[in-house]
mmCIF file of N, CA and C in Angstrom:
data_model
loop_
_atom_site.group_PDB
_atom_site.id
_atom_site.type_symbol
_atom_site.label_atom_id
_atom_site.label_comp_id
_atom_site.label_asym_id
_atom_site.label_seq_id
_atom_site.Cartn_x
_atom_site.Cartn_y
_atom_site.Cartn_z
ATOM 1 N N MET A 37 -18.954 -10.458 -31.761
ATOM 2 C CA MET A 37 -18.197 -10.850 -30.846
ATOM 3 C C MET A 37 -17.898 -12.797 -31.280
ATOM 4 N N GLY A 38 -16.773 -13.507 -31.740
ATOM 5 C CA GLY A 38 -16.542 -15.159 -31.993
ATOM 6 C C GLY A 38 -16.980 -16.120 -30.581
ATOM 7 N N GLU A 39 -17.261 -17.051 -31.552
ATOM 8 C CA GLU A 39 -16.582 -18.330 -29.596
ATOM 9 C C GLU A 39 -15.544 -17.908 -28.704
ATOM 10 N N VAL A 40 -15.537 -18.052 -27.794
ATOM 11 C CA VAL A 40 -14.025 -18.379 -26.979
ATOM 12 C C VAL A 40 -13.657 -19.737 -27.210
ATOM 13 N N ASN A 41 -12.470 -19.327 -27.465
ATOM 14 C CA ASN A 41 -11.465 -21.049 -27.439
ATOM 15 C C ASN A 41 -10.960 -20.861 -26.530
ATOM 16 N N MET A 42 -11.514 -22.225 -25.275
ATOM 17 C CA MET A 42 -11.018 -22.281 -24.248
ATOM 18 C C MET A 42 -10.036 -22.769 -24.130
ATOM 19 N N LYS A 43 -9.568 -23.051 -25.320
ATOM 20 C CA LYS A 43 -8.133 -23.932 -25.543
ATOM 21 C C LYS A 43 -6.816 -22.961 -25.330
ATOM 22 N N LYS A 44 -7.194 -21.492 -25.474
ATOM 23 C CA LYS A 44 -6.174 -20.445 -25.271
ATOM 24 C C LYS A 44 -6.182 -19.792 -24.379
ATOM 25 N N ILE A 45 -5.107 -18.913 -23.929
ATOM 26 C CA ILE A 45 -4.759 -18.675 -22.347
ATOM 27 C C ILE A 45 -3.594 -17.662 -22.495
ATOM 28 N N LEU A 46 -4.000 -16.532 -22.094
ATOM 29 C CA LEU A 46 -3.382 -15.469 -21.856
ATOM 30 C C LEU A 46 -2.589 -15.310 -20.344
ATOM 31 N N VAL A 47 -1.124 -14.944 -20.865
ATOM 32 C CA VAL A 47 -0.313 -14.959 -19.559
ATOM 33 C C VAL A 47 -0.052 -13.187 -19.444
ATOM 34 N N ILE A 48 -0.414 -12.864 -18.566
ATOM 35 C CA ILE A 48 -0.607 -11.595 -18.099
ATOM 36 C C ILE A 48 0.634 -11.595 -17.066
ATOM 37 N N HIS A 49 1.848 -10.887 -17.772
ATOM 38 C CA HIS A 49 3.158 -10.443 -16.539
ATOM 39 C C HIS A 49 2.750 -9.271 -16.440
ATOM 40 N N GLY A 50 2.856 -8.797 -14.878
ATOM 41 C CA GLY A 50 3.149 -7.491 -14.367
ATOM 42 C C GLY A 50 4.473 -6.255 -13.907
ATOM 43 N N PRO A 51 4.752 -5.422 -14.003
ATOM 44 C CA PRO A 51 5.735 -4.772 -13.304
ATOM 45 C C PRO A 51 6.178 -5.633 -13.043
ATOM 46 N N ASN A 52 7.894 -4.960 -13.590
ATOM 47 C CA ASN A 52 9.102 -5.431 -13.497
ATOM 48 C C ASN A 52 10.005 -6.968 -14.371
ATOM 49 N N LEU A 53 9.137 -7.460 -14.273
ATOM 50 C CA LEU A 53 8.743 -9.030 -14.451
ATOM 51 C C LEU A 53 9.766 -8.630 -15.894
ATOM 52 N N ASN A 54 9.840 -7.385 -16.646
ATOM 53 C CA ASN A 54 10.638 -7.472 -17.776
ATOM 54 C C ASN A 54 11.886 -7.217 -17.328
ATOM 55 N N LEU A 55 11.881 -6.904 -16.199
ATOM 56 C CA LEU A 55 13.970 -7.334 -15.973
ATOM 57 C C LEU A 55 14.149 -8.587 -14.912
ATOM 58 N N LEU A 56 13.334 -9.081 -15.316
ATOM 59 C CA LEU A 56 13.927 -10.609 -15.509
ATOM 60 C C LEU A 56 15.337 -11.075 -15.506
ATOM 61 N N GLY A 57 16.084 -11.627 -15.128
ATOM 62 C CA GLY A 57 17.450 -12.215 -15.578
ATOM 63 C C GLY A 57 18.325 -11.105 -15.172
ATOM 64 N N ASP A 58 17.903 -9.911 -14.850
ATOM 65 C CA ASP A 58 18.904 -8.450 -14.642
ATOM 66 C C ASP A 58 18.310 -8.253 -12.221
ATOM 67 N N ARG A 59 17.514 -8.568 -12.774
ATOM 68 C CA ARG A 59 16.711 -7.718 -11.077
ATOM 69 C C ARG A 59 17.249 -9.171 -9.827
ATOM 70 N N GLU A 60 17.281 -8.864 -8.946
ATOM 71 C CA GLU A 60 17.392 -9.737 -7.544
ATOM 72 C C GLU A 60 17.558 -11.101 -8.204
ATOM 73 N N ASN A 61 18.280 -11.857 -8.782
ATOM 74 C CA ASN A 61 18.441 -12.847 -8.671
ATOM 75 C C ASN A 61 18.637 -13.940 -7.862
ATOM 76 N N SER A 62 18.565 -13.721 -7.043
ATOM 77 C CA SER A 62 18.671 -14.549 -5.779
ATOM 78 C C SER A 62 17.187 -14.571 -5.074
ATOM 79 N N ILE A 63 16.106 -14.017 -5.533
ATOM 80 C CA ILE A 63 14.718 -13.654 -5.174
ATOM 81 C C ILE A 63 14.026 -14.846 -6.489
ATOM 82 N N TYR A 64 14.568 -14.146 -8.268
ATOM 83 C CA TYR A 64 13.803 -14.500 -9.353
ATOM 84 C C TYR A 64 14.624 -15.471 -10.388
ATOM 85 N N GLY A 65 15.581 -15.475 -9.712
ATOM 86 C CA GLY A 65 16.563 -15.792 -10.697
ATOM 87 C C GLY A 65 17.157 -15.060 -12.074
ATOM 88 N N ASP A 66 18.054 -16.093 -12.869
ATOM 89 C CA ASP A 66 18.713 -15.674 -14.065
ATOM 90 C C ASP A 66 18.099 -15.839 -14.871
ATOM 91 N N THR A 67 16.852 -16.694 -15.382
ATOM 92 C CA THR A 67 16.193 -16.306 -16.764
ATOM 93 C C THR A 67 15.849 -15.533 -17.132
ATOM 94 N N THR A 68 15.710 -14.964 -18.070
ATOM 95 C CA THR A 68 14.443 -13.495 -18.812
ATOM 96 C C THR A 68 13.305 -13.977 -19.096
ATOM 97 N N LEU A 69 12.364 -12.940 -19.005
ATOM 98 C CA LEU A 69 11.167 -13.203 -19.712
ATOM 99 C C LEU A 69 11.106 -14.014 -20.829
ATOM 100 N N GLU A 70 11.957 -13.674 -21.343
ATOM 101 C CA GLU A 70 11.968 -13.865 -22.914
ATOM 102 C C GLU A 70 11.910 -15.317 -22.792
ATOM 103 N N ASP A 71 12.882 -15.683 -22.198
ATOM 104 C CA ASP A 71 12.945 -17.005 -22.405
ATOM 105 C C ASP A 71 11.609 -17.768 -21.557
ATOM 106 N N ILE A 72 11.132 -17.529 -20.546
ATOM 107 C CA ILE A 72 10.033 -18.036 -19.936
ATOM 108 C C ILE A 72 9.137 -18.412 -21.068
ATOM 109 N N ASN A 73 8.742 -17.034 -21.621
ATOM 110 C CA ASN A 73 7.658 -17.189 -22.661
ATOM 111 C C ASN A 73 8.195 -18.630 -23.503
ATOM 112 N N LYS A 74 9.406 -18.738 -23.899
ATOM 113 C CA LYS A 74 10.049 -19.508 -24.899
ATOM 114 C C LYS A 74 9.455 -20.844 -24.591
ATOM 115 N N GLU A 75 9.208 -20.916 -23.382
ATOM 116 C CA GLU A 75 9.594 -22.178 -22.805
ATOM 117 C C GLU A 75 8.173 -22.587 -22.246
ATOM 118 N N ILE A 76 7.560 -21.628 -22.023
ATOM 119 C CA ILE A 76 5.650 -21.332 -21.839
ATOM 120 C C ILE A 76 5.055 -22.178 -23.205
ATOM 121 N N GLN A 77 5.649 -21.192 -24.099
ATOM 122 C CA GLN A 77 5.559 -21.469 -25.613
ATOM 123 C C GLN A 77 5.745 -22.990 -25.715
ATOM 124 N N VAL A 78 6.534 -24.075 -25.560
ATOM 125 C CA VAL A 78 6.487 -24.908 -26.012
ATOM 126 C C VAL A 78 6.044 -25.729 -25.261
ATOM 127 N N LEU A 79 5.825 -25.840 -23.561
ATOM 128 C CA LEU A 79 4.670 -26.997 -22.832
ATOM 129 C C LEU A 79 3.163 -26.320 -24.057
ATOM 130 N N ALA A 80 3.057 -24.822 -23.753
ATOM 131 C CA ALA A 80 1.355 -24.787 -24.590
ATOM 132 C C ALA A 80 1.536 -26.068 -25.840
ATOM 133 N N LYS A 81 2.078 -25.781 -26.676
ATOM 134 C CA LYS A 81 1.946 -26.819 -27.542
ATOM 135 C C LYS A 81 2.284 -27.800 -27.632
ATOM 136 N N GLU A 82 2.580 -28.606 -26.766
ATOM 137 C CA GLU A 82 2.758 -29.563 -26.320
ATOM 138 C C GLU A 82 1.372 -30.132 -26.143
ATOM 139 N N LEU A 83 0.857 -29.532 -25.235
ATOM 140 C CA LEU A 83 -0.634 -29.773 -24.559
ATOM 141 C C LEU A 83 -2.087 -29.243 -25.186
ATOM 142 N N GLY A 84 -1.419 -29.168 -26.638
ATOM 143 C CA GLY A 84 -2.547 -28.551 -27.332
ATOM 144 C C GLY A 84 -3.314 -26.812 -26.879
ATOM 145 N N LEU A 85 -2.376 -26.684 -26.374
ATOM 146 C CA LEU A 85 -3.176 -24.384 -26.052
ATOM 147 C C LEU A 85 -1.985 -23.761 -27.399
ATOM 148 N N GLU A 86 -3.081 -23.067 -27.388
ATOM 149 C CA GLU A 86 -2.883 -21.407 -27.778
ATOM 150 C C GLU A 86 -2.310 -20.689 -26.729
ATOM 151 N N ILE A 87 -1.766 -19.961 -27.281
ATOM 152 C CA ILE A 87 -1.020 -19.143 -25.668
ATOM 153 C C ILE A 87 -0.647 -17.537 -26.120
ATOM 154 N N GLY A 88 -1.119 -16.346 -25.673
ATOM 155 C CA GLY A 88 -1.043 -15.365 -25.822
ATOM 156 C C GLY A 88 -0.100 -14.735 -24.571
ATOM 157 N N PHE A 89 0.587 -14.181 -24.805
ATOM 158 C CA PHE A 89 1.310 -12.963 -23.592
ATOM 159 C C PHE A 89 1.032 -11.240 -24.064
ATOM 160 N N PHE A 90 1.253 -10.881 -22.444
ATOM 161 C CA PHE A 90 1.326 -9.482 -22.896
ATOM 162 C C PHE A 90 2.030 -9.366 -21.208
ATOM 163 N N GLN A 91 2.482 -7.786 -21.542
ATOM 164 C CA GLN A 91 3.597 -7.428 -20.064
ATOM 165 C C GLN A 91 3.476 -6.179 -20.463
ATOM 166 N N SER A 92 3.333 -5.762 -18.831
ATOM 167 C CA SER A 92 2.806 -3.371 -18.448
ATOM 168 C C SER A 92 3.526 -3.332 -17.698
ATOM 169 N N ASN A 93 4.368 -2.852 -17.576
ATOM 170 C CA ASN A 93 4.382 -1.852 -15.835
ATOM 171 C C ASN A 93 3.381 -0.957 -15.421
ATOM 172 N N VAL A 94 2.181 -0.572 -16.055
ATOM 173 C CA VAL A 94 1.012 -0.008 -16.376
ATOM 174 C C VAL A 94 0.152 -0.505 -16.129
ATOM 175 N N GLU A 95 -0.033 -0.348 -14.513
ATOM 176 C CA GLU A 95 -2.087 -0.820 -14.217
ATOM 177 C C GLU A 95 -3.408 -0.936 -15.250
ATOM 178 N N GLY A 96 -2.980 0.294 -15.133
ATOM 179 C CA GLY A 96 -4.540 0.452 -16.226
ATOM 180 C C GLY A 96 -4.518 -0.332 -17.709
ATOM 181 N N GLU A 97 -3.049 -0.614 -18.116
ATOM 182 C CA GLU A 97 -2.796 -1.574 -19.451
ATOM 183 C C GLU A 97 -3.284 -3.005 -18.991
ATOM 184 N N ILE A 98 -2.446 -3.156 -17.738
ATOM 185 C CA ILE A 98 -3.317 -4.685 -16.973
ATOM 186 C C ILE A 98 -4.761 -5.151 -17.094
ATOM 187 N N VAL A 99 -4.985 -3.627 -16.645
ATOM 188 C CA VAL A 99 -6.969 -3.804 -16.419
ATOM 189 C C VAL A 99 -7.444 -3.985 -17.585
ATOM 190 N N ASN A 100 -7.020 -2.993 -18.942
ATOM 191 C CA ASN A 100 -7.603 -3.031 -20.379
ATOM 192 C C ASN A 100 -7.125 -4.792 -21.069
ATOM 193 N N ALA A 101 -6.189 -5.189 -20.674
ATOM 194 C CA ALA A 101 -6.102 -6.416 -21.231
ATOM 195 C C ALA A 101 -6.634 -7.424 -20.899
ATOM 196 N N VAL A 102 -6.925 -7.358 -19.381
ATOM 197 C CA VAL A 102 -8.220 -8.481 -19.052
ATOM 198 C C VAL A 102 -9.482 -8.564 -19.312
ATOM 199 N N GLN A 103 -9.489 -7.234 -19.555
ATOM 200 C CA GLN A 103 -11.384 -7.020 -20.327
ATOM 201 C C GLN A 103 -11.322 -6.812 -21.143
ATOM 202 N N LYS A 104 -9.845 -6.910 -22.630
ATOM 203 C CA LYS A 104 -9.915 -7.720 -23.568
ATOM 204 C C LYS A 104 -10.264 -8.947 -24.099
ATOM 205 N N ALA A 105 -9.511 -9.707 -22.704
ATOM 206 C CA ALA A 105 -9.398 -11.177 -22.911
ATOM 207 C C ALA A 105 -10.931 -11.987 -23.126
ATOM 208 N N LYS A 106 -11.893 -10.947 -22.303
ATOM 209 C CA LYS A 106 -13.146 -11.496 -22.503
ATOM 210 C C LYS A 106 -14.047 -11.964 -24.304
ATOM 211 N N GLY A 107 -14.362 -13.274 -23.870
ATOM 212 C CA GLY A 107 -15.002 -13.246 -25.390
ATOM 213 C C GLY A 107 -13.704 -13.927 -26.319
ATOM 214 N N VAL A 108 -12.087 -14.052 -26.081
ATOM 215 C CA VAL A 108 -11.260 -14.688 -26.497
ATOM 216 C C VAL A 108 -10.720 -16.254 -25.873
ATOM 217 N N TYR A 109 -10.591 -15.613 -24.211
ATOM 218 C CA TYR A 109 -9.180 -16.355 -24.134
ATOM 219 C C TYR A 109 -10.162 -16.920 -23.279
ATOM 220 N N GLY A 110 -10.012 -18.084 -23.552
ATOM 221 C CA GLY A 110 -10.449 -19.712 -21.699
ATOM 222 C C GLY A 110 -10.014 -19.233 -20.184
ATOM 223 N N VAL A 111 -9.145 -18.852 -20.226
ATOM 224 C CA VAL A 111 -8.377 -19.125 -18.987
ATOM 225 C C VAL A 111 -7.046 -18.148 -19.154
ATOM 226 N N LEU A 112 -7.240 -17.355 -18.009
ATOM 227 C CA LEU A 112 -5.574 -16.437 -17.634
ATOM 228 C C LEU A 112 -4.676 -17.020 -16.958
ATOM 229 N N ILE A 113 -3.763 -16.835 -17.216
ATOM 230 C CA ILE A 113 -2.651 -16.782 -16.018
ATOM 231 C C ILE A 113 -1.860 -15.389 -15.706
ATOM 232 N N ILE A 114 -1.650 -14.580 -14.600
ATOM 233 C CA ILE A 114 -1.661 -13.408 -14.332
ATOM 234 C C ILE A 114 -0.838 -13.661 -12.759
ATOM 235 N N ASN A 115 0.738 -12.734 -13.357
ATOM 236 C CA ASN A 115 1.912 -12.775 -12.124
ATOM 237 C C ASN A 115 1.464 -11.238 -12.327
ATOM 238 N N PRO A 116 0.772 -10.720 -11.104
ATOM 239 C CA PRO A 116 0.665 -9.296 -10.990
ATOM 240 C C PRO A 116 1.637 -8.163 -10.431
ATOM 241 N N GLY A 117 2.780 -8.991 -10.284
ATOM 242 C CA GLY A 117 3.928 -8.360 -9.725
ATOM 243 C C GLY A 117 3.887 -7.502 -8.298
ATOM 244 N N GLY A 118 4.345 -6.594 -8.465
ATOM 245 C CA GLY A 118 3.504 -5.050 -7.399
ATOM 246 C C GLY A 118 2.271 -4.625 -7.091
ATOM 247 N N TYR A 119 1.165 -5.123 -7.963
ATOM 248 C CA TYR A 119 0.221 -4.641 -7.946
ATOM 249 C C TYR A 119 -0.683 -5.987 -7.111
ATOM 250 N N THR A 120 -0.357 -7.056 -7.225
ATOM 251 C CA THR A 120 -0.965 -8.239 -6.217
ATOM 252 C C THR A 120 -1.368 -7.614 -4.804
ATOM 253 N N HIS A 121 -0.604 -7.474 -4.179
ATOM 254 C CA HIS A 121 -1.013 -6.535 -2.917
ATOM 255 C C HIS A 121 -1.953 -5.461 -2.310
ATOM 256 N N TYR A 122 -2.000 -4.441 -3.710
ATOM 257 C CA TYR A 122 -3.132 -4.211 -4.149
ATOM 258 C C TYR A 122 -4.195 -3.629 -4.787
ATOM 259 N N SER A 123 -3.997 -3.486 -6.069
ATOM 260 C CA SER A 123 -4.803 -3.297 -7.007
ATOM 261 C C SER A 123 -6.170 -3.851 -6.865
ATOM 262 N N VAL A 124 -6.687 -3.170 -6.814
ATOM 263 C CA VAL A 124 -8.779 -3.035 -6.477
ATOM 264 C C VAL A 124 -8.625 -3.299 -7.982
ATOM 265 N N ALA A 125 -8.284 -2.145 -8.966
ATOM 266 C CA ALA A 125 -8.586 -2.403 -10.602
ATOM 267 C C ALA A 125 -8.094 -3.885 -11.217
ATOM 268 N N ILE A 126 -7.479 -4.364 -10.734
ATOM 269 C CA ILE A 126 -7.370 -5.439 -11.730
ATOM 270 C C ILE A 126 -7.418 -6.807 -10.984
ATOM 271 N N ARG A 127 -7.978 -6.891 -9.851
ATOM 272 C CA ARG A 127 -8.725 -7.884 -9.215
ATOM 273 C C ARG A 127 -10.042 -7.456 -9.737
ATOM 274 N N ASP A 128 -11.208 -6.690 -10.033
ATOM 275 C CA ASP A 128 -11.913 -6.319 -10.429
ATOM 276 C C ASP A 128 -11.943 -6.577 -11.664
ATOM 277 N N ALA A 129 -11.534 -6.218 -12.617
ATOM 278 C CA ALA A 129 -11.445 -6.605 -13.791
ATOM 279 C C ALA A 129 -11.625 -8.450 -14.492
ATOM 280 N N ILE A 130 -10.111 -8.764 -13.495
ATOM 281 C CA ILE A 130 -10.448 -10.265 -13.129
ATOM 282 C C ILE A 130 -12.220 -10.855 -12.462
ATOM 283 N N SER A 131 -12.095 -10.270 -11.615
ATOM 284 C CA SER A 131 -14.054 -10.371 -11.414
ATOM 285 C C SER A 131 -14.484 -10.531 -12.630
ATOM 286 N N ALA A 132 -15.164 -9.448 -13.107
ATOM 287 C CA ALA A 132 -15.945 -8.960 -14.512
ATOM 288 C C ALA A 132 -15.648 -9.630 -15.648
ATOM 289 N N VAL A 133 -14.646 -9.883 -16.221
ATOM 290 C CA VAL A 133 -14.696 -10.779 -16.994
ATOM 291 C C VAL A 133 -15.443 -12.350 -16.957
ATOM 292 N N GLN A 134 -15.245 -12.706 -15.941
ATOM 293 C CA GLN A 134 -15.516 -13.788 -15.544
ATOM 294 C C GLN A 134 -14.900 -14.986 -15.811
ATOM 295 N N ILE A 135 -13.510 -14.535 -16.196
ATOM 296 C CA ILE A 135 -12.868 -16.042 -16.786
ATOM 297 C C ILE A 135 -11.915 -16.359 -15.771
ATOM 298 N N PRO A 136 -11.879 -18.031 -15.556
ATOM 299 C CA PRO A 136 -10.355 -18.409 -14.899
ATOM 300 C C PRO A 136 -9.341 -17.993 -14.780
ATOM 301 N N ALA A 137 -8.326 -17.466 -13.692
ATOM 302 C CA ALA A 137 -7.805 -17.084 -14.032
ATOM 303 C C ALA A 137 -7.072 -17.899 -12.337
ATOM 304 N N ILE A 138 -5.365 -17.814 -12.804
ATOM 305 C CA ILE A 138 -4.724 -18.391 -12.272
ATOM 306 C C ILE A 138 -3.138 -17.586 -11.736
ATOM 307 N N GLU A 139 -3.350 -16.946 -10.327
ATOM 308 C CA GLU A 139 -2.407 -15.861 -9.709
ATOM 309 C C GLU A 139 -1.054 -16.916 -10.027
ATOM 310 N N VAL A 140 0.092 -16.174 -10.070
ATOM 311 C CA VAL A 140 1.450 -17.026 -10.037
ATOM 312 C C VAL A 140 2.632 -16.246 -9.373
ATOM 313 N N HIS A 141 3.437 -16.257 -8.687
ATOM 314 C CA HIS A 141 4.630 -15.736 -8.664
ATOM 315 C C HIS A 141 5.767 -16.921 -7.702
ATOM 316 N N LEU A 142 7.114 -16.091 -9.176
ATOM 317 C CA LEU A 142 8.162 -16.724 -9.291
ATOM 318 C C LEU A 142 8.420 -16.762 -7.625
ATOM 319 N N SER A 143 8.552 -16.431 -6.656
ATOM 320 C CA SER A 143 8.536 -16.240 -5.316
ATOM 321 C C SER A 143 7.750 -16.992 -4.370
ATOM 322 N N ASN A 144 7.708 -17.550 -3.143
ATOM 323 C CA ASN A 144 7.002 -17.206 -2.316
ATOM 324 C C ASN A 144 5.844 -15.784 -1.650
ATOM 325 N N ILE A 145 5.190 -15.544 -1.973
ATOM 326 C CA ILE A 145 4.713 -14.107 -1.102
ATOM 327 C C ILE A 145 4.896 -14.199 -0.085
ATOM 328 N N HIS A 146 4.397 -16.032 0.764
ATOM 329 C CA HIS A 146 3.926 -15.962 2.000
ATOM 330 C C HIS A 146 4.834 -15.792 2.841
ATOM 331 N N SER A 147 6.340 -16.232 2.482
ATOM 332 C CA SER A 147 7.369 -15.877 3.262
ATOM 333 C C SER A 147 8.487 -14.740 2.731
ATOM 334 N N ARG A 148 8.347 -13.543 2.665
ATOM 335 C CA ARG A 148 8.337 -12.482 2.177
ATOM 336 C C ARG A 148 8.293 -10.908 3.235
ATOM 337 N N GLU A 149 8.187 -10.036 3.049
ATOM 338 C CA GLU A 149 8.059 -9.100 3.278
ATOM 339 C C GLU A 149 6.559 -9.177 3.984
ATOM 340 N N GLU A 150 6.211 -8.671 5.014
ATOM 341 C CA GLU A 150 5.027 -8.773 5.234
ATOM 342 C C GLU A 150 3.566 -7.696 4.496
ATOM 343 N N PHE A 151 4.414 -6.995 3.927
ATOM 344 C CA PHE A 151 3.441 -6.299 2.794
ATOM 345 C C PHE A 151 3.421 -6.746 1.509
ATOM 346 N N ARG A 152 4.285 -8.053 1.568
ATOM 347 C CA ARG A 152 4.143 -8.627 0.213
ATOM 348 C C ARG A 152 2.979 -9.964 0.726
ATOM 349 N N GLN A 153 2.717 -10.356 1.632
ATOM 350 C CA GLN A 153 2.246 -11.290 2.006
ATOM 351 C C GLN A 153 0.248 -11.538 1.451
ATOM 352 N N LYS A 154 -0.123 -10.508 1.557
ATOM 353 C CA LYS A 154 -1.398 -10.049 0.909
ATOM 354 C C LYS A 154 -1.931 -10.754 -0.268
ATOM 355 N N SER A 155 -2.737 -10.954 -1.034
ATOM 356 C CA SER A 155 -3.059 -11.339 -2.604
ATOM 357 C C SER A 155 -4.301 -10.033 -2.071
ATOM 358 N N VAL A 156 -4.809 -9.075 -2.914
ATOM 359 C CA VAL A 156 -6.099 -8.863 -3.136
ATOM 360 C C VAL A 156 -6.487 -9.567 -4.708
ATOM 361 N N ILE A 157 -5.651 -9.971 -5.559
ATOM 362 C CA ILE A 157 -6.011 -10.695 -6.092
ATOM 363 C C ILE A 157 -6.546 -12.437 -6.088
ATOM 364 N N ALA A 158 -6.280 -13.091 -5.333
ATOM 365 C CA ALA A 158 -6.642 -14.677 -4.638
ATOM 366 C C ALA A 158 -7.966 -14.795 -4.507
ATOM 367 N N PRO A 159 -8.897 -13.564 -3.681
ATOM 368 C CA PRO A 159 -9.980 -14.176 -3.342
ATOM 369 C C PRO A 159 -11.214 -14.229 -5.023
ATOM 370 N N VAL A 160 -10.182 -13.505 -5.951
ATOM 371 C CA VAL A 160 -11.344 -14.017 -7.300
ATOM 372 C C VAL A 160 -10.760 -14.754 -8.536
ATOM 373 N N ALA A 161 -8.878 -15.028 -7.833
ATOM 374 C CA ALA A 161 -8.556 -16.487 -8.969
ATOM 375 C C ALA A 161 -9.131 -17.648 -8.334
ATOM 376 N N LYS A 162 -9.085 -18.295 -9.520
ATOM 377 C CA LYS A 162 -8.808 -20.026 -9.434
ATOM 378 C C LYS A 162 -8.052 -20.715 -8.000
ATOM 379 N N GLY A 163 -6.736 -20.204 -8.285
ATOM 380 C CA GLY A 163 -6.530 -20.834 -7.317
ATOM 381 C C GLY A 163 -4.914 -19.887 -7.444
ATOM 382 N N GLN A 164 -4.039 -20.367 -6.500
ATOM 383 C CA GLN A 164 -2.249 -19.286 -7.033
ATOM 384 C C GLN A 164 -1.219 -20.554 -7.027
ATOM 385 N N ILE A 165 -0.164 -19.935 -7.353
ATOM 386 C CA ILE A 165 0.451 -21.198 -7.867
ATOM 387 C C ILE A 165 2.058 -20.106 -7.380
ATOM 388 N N MET A 166 2.709 -20.440 -6.571
ATOM 389 C CA MET A 166 3.911 -19.549 -6.167
ATOM 390 C C MET A 166 4.910 -20.024 -5.023
ATOM 391 N N GLY A 167 6.383 -19.966 -5.545
ATOM 392 C CA GLY A 167 7.567 -20.447 -5.036
ATOM 393 C C GLY A 167 8.271 -21.527 -5.438
ATOM 394 N N PHE A 168 7.754 -21.482 -6.716
ATOM 395 C CA PHE A 168 8.744 -22.275 -7.747
ATOM 396 C C PHE A 168 9.472 -22.120 -9.033
ATOM 397 N N GLY A 169 9.777 -20.208 -8.945
ATOM 398 C CA GLY A 169 10.294 -20.335 -9.728
ATOM 399 C C GLY A 169 10.003 -19.977 -10.927
ATOM 400 N N LYS A 170 10.568 -20.175 -11.865
ATOM 401 C CA LYS A 170 10.120 -20.222 -13.200
ATOM 402 C C LYS A 170 8.610 -21.367 -13.727
ATOM 403 N N GLU A 171 9.004 -22.438 -12.489
ATOM 404 C CA GLU A 171 8.710 -23.493 -13.215
ATOM 405 C C GLU A 171 6.226 -22.850 -12.550
ATOM 406 N N SER A 172 6.438 -21.908 -11.513
ATOM 407 C CA SER A 172 5.099 -21.660 -11.077
ATOM 408 C C SER A 172 4.757 -21.493 -12.515
ATOM 409 N N TYR A 173 5.333 -21.095 -13.601
ATOM 410 C CA TYR A 173 4.804 -20.687 -14.942
ATOM 411 C C TYR A 173 4.129 -21.849 -15.416
ATOM 412 N N PHE A 174 5.056 -23.029 -15.302
ATOM 413 C CA PHE A 174 4.463 -24.038 -16.533
ATOM 414 C C PHE A 174 3.659 -24.760 -15.520
ATOM 415 N N LEU A 175 3.687 -24.664 -13.903
ATOM 416 C CA LEU A 175 2.740 -25.983 -13.257
ATOM 417 C C LEU A 175 0.990 -24.580 -13.552
ATOM 418 N N ALA A 176 1.569 -23.408 -13.788
ATOM 419 C CA ALA A 176 -0.064 -23.086 -13.785
ATOM 420 C C ALA A 176 -0.558 -23.253 -15.198
ATOM 421 N N VAL A 177 0.657 -23.469 -16.587
ATOM 422 C CA VAL A 177 -0.097 -24.076 -17.393
ATOM 423 C C VAL A 177 -0.301 -25.343 -17.604
ATOM 424 N N ARG A 178 0.001 -25.991 -16.811
ATOM 425 C CA ARG A 178 -0.780 -27.472 -16.657
ATOM 426 C C ARG A 178 -2.011 -27.216 -16.029
ATOM 427 N N ALA A 179 -1.785 -26.446 -15.086
ATOM 428 C CA ALA A 179 -3.380 -25.815 -14.308
ATOM 429 C C ALA A 179 -4.534 -25.463 -15.241
ATOM 430 N N ALA A 180 -4.013 -24.600 -15.847
ATOM 431 C CA ALA A 180 -5.158 -24.050 -16.892
ATOM 432 C C ALA A 180 -5.451 -24.819 -17.869
ATOM 433 N N ALA A 181 -4.920 -25.940 -18.730
ATOM 434 C CA ALA A 181 -4.887 -26.828 -19.689
ATOM 435 C C ALA A 181 -5.987 -28.017 -18.961
ATOM 436 N N SER A 182 -6.333 -28.335 -17.616
ATOM 437 C CA SER A 182 -7.062 -28.794 -17.281
ATOM 438 C C SER A 182 -8.296 -27.774 -16.710
ATOM 439 N N LEU A 183 -8.290 -26.973 -17.012
ATOM 440 C CA LEU A 183 -9.560 -25.989 -16.582
ATOM 441 C C LEU A 183 -10.344 -25.755 -18.017
ATOM 442 N N CYS A 184 -9.494 -26.446 -19.679
ATOM 443 C CA CYS A 184 -9.952 -26.154 -20.444
ATOM 444 C C CYS A 184 -11.059 -27.312 -21.465
#
């Protein structure tokens, strides 16, 4: 295993984020995931960061991506989507790899349905950024840069 590149960030998008732009626009906006990734890439370049992207609707694939990040990435940015509220497996993977993680949500989970207000990821994350739509991701990239 090579030396970890602290300036390299992995952005993990969880389930249903591939539907952005078509899905509940009043909550998630009308920007596609591809557009968000392009804007993240531009910001990362401005900040001198390398960035990787991963999206899956499958919990185990997200766990694998977190585990594979060890020794490669300096910071994780993760929007666990619906897995936020119950995925002990993703939580444990983040805890195990000991890479600073920033939890991101487009909406403010605390102002939504009661079942969405609890994050099992938060206790192992460096911090949470939510409620600013796609700007939540850009704020997370800036926060990640401060951790590098």
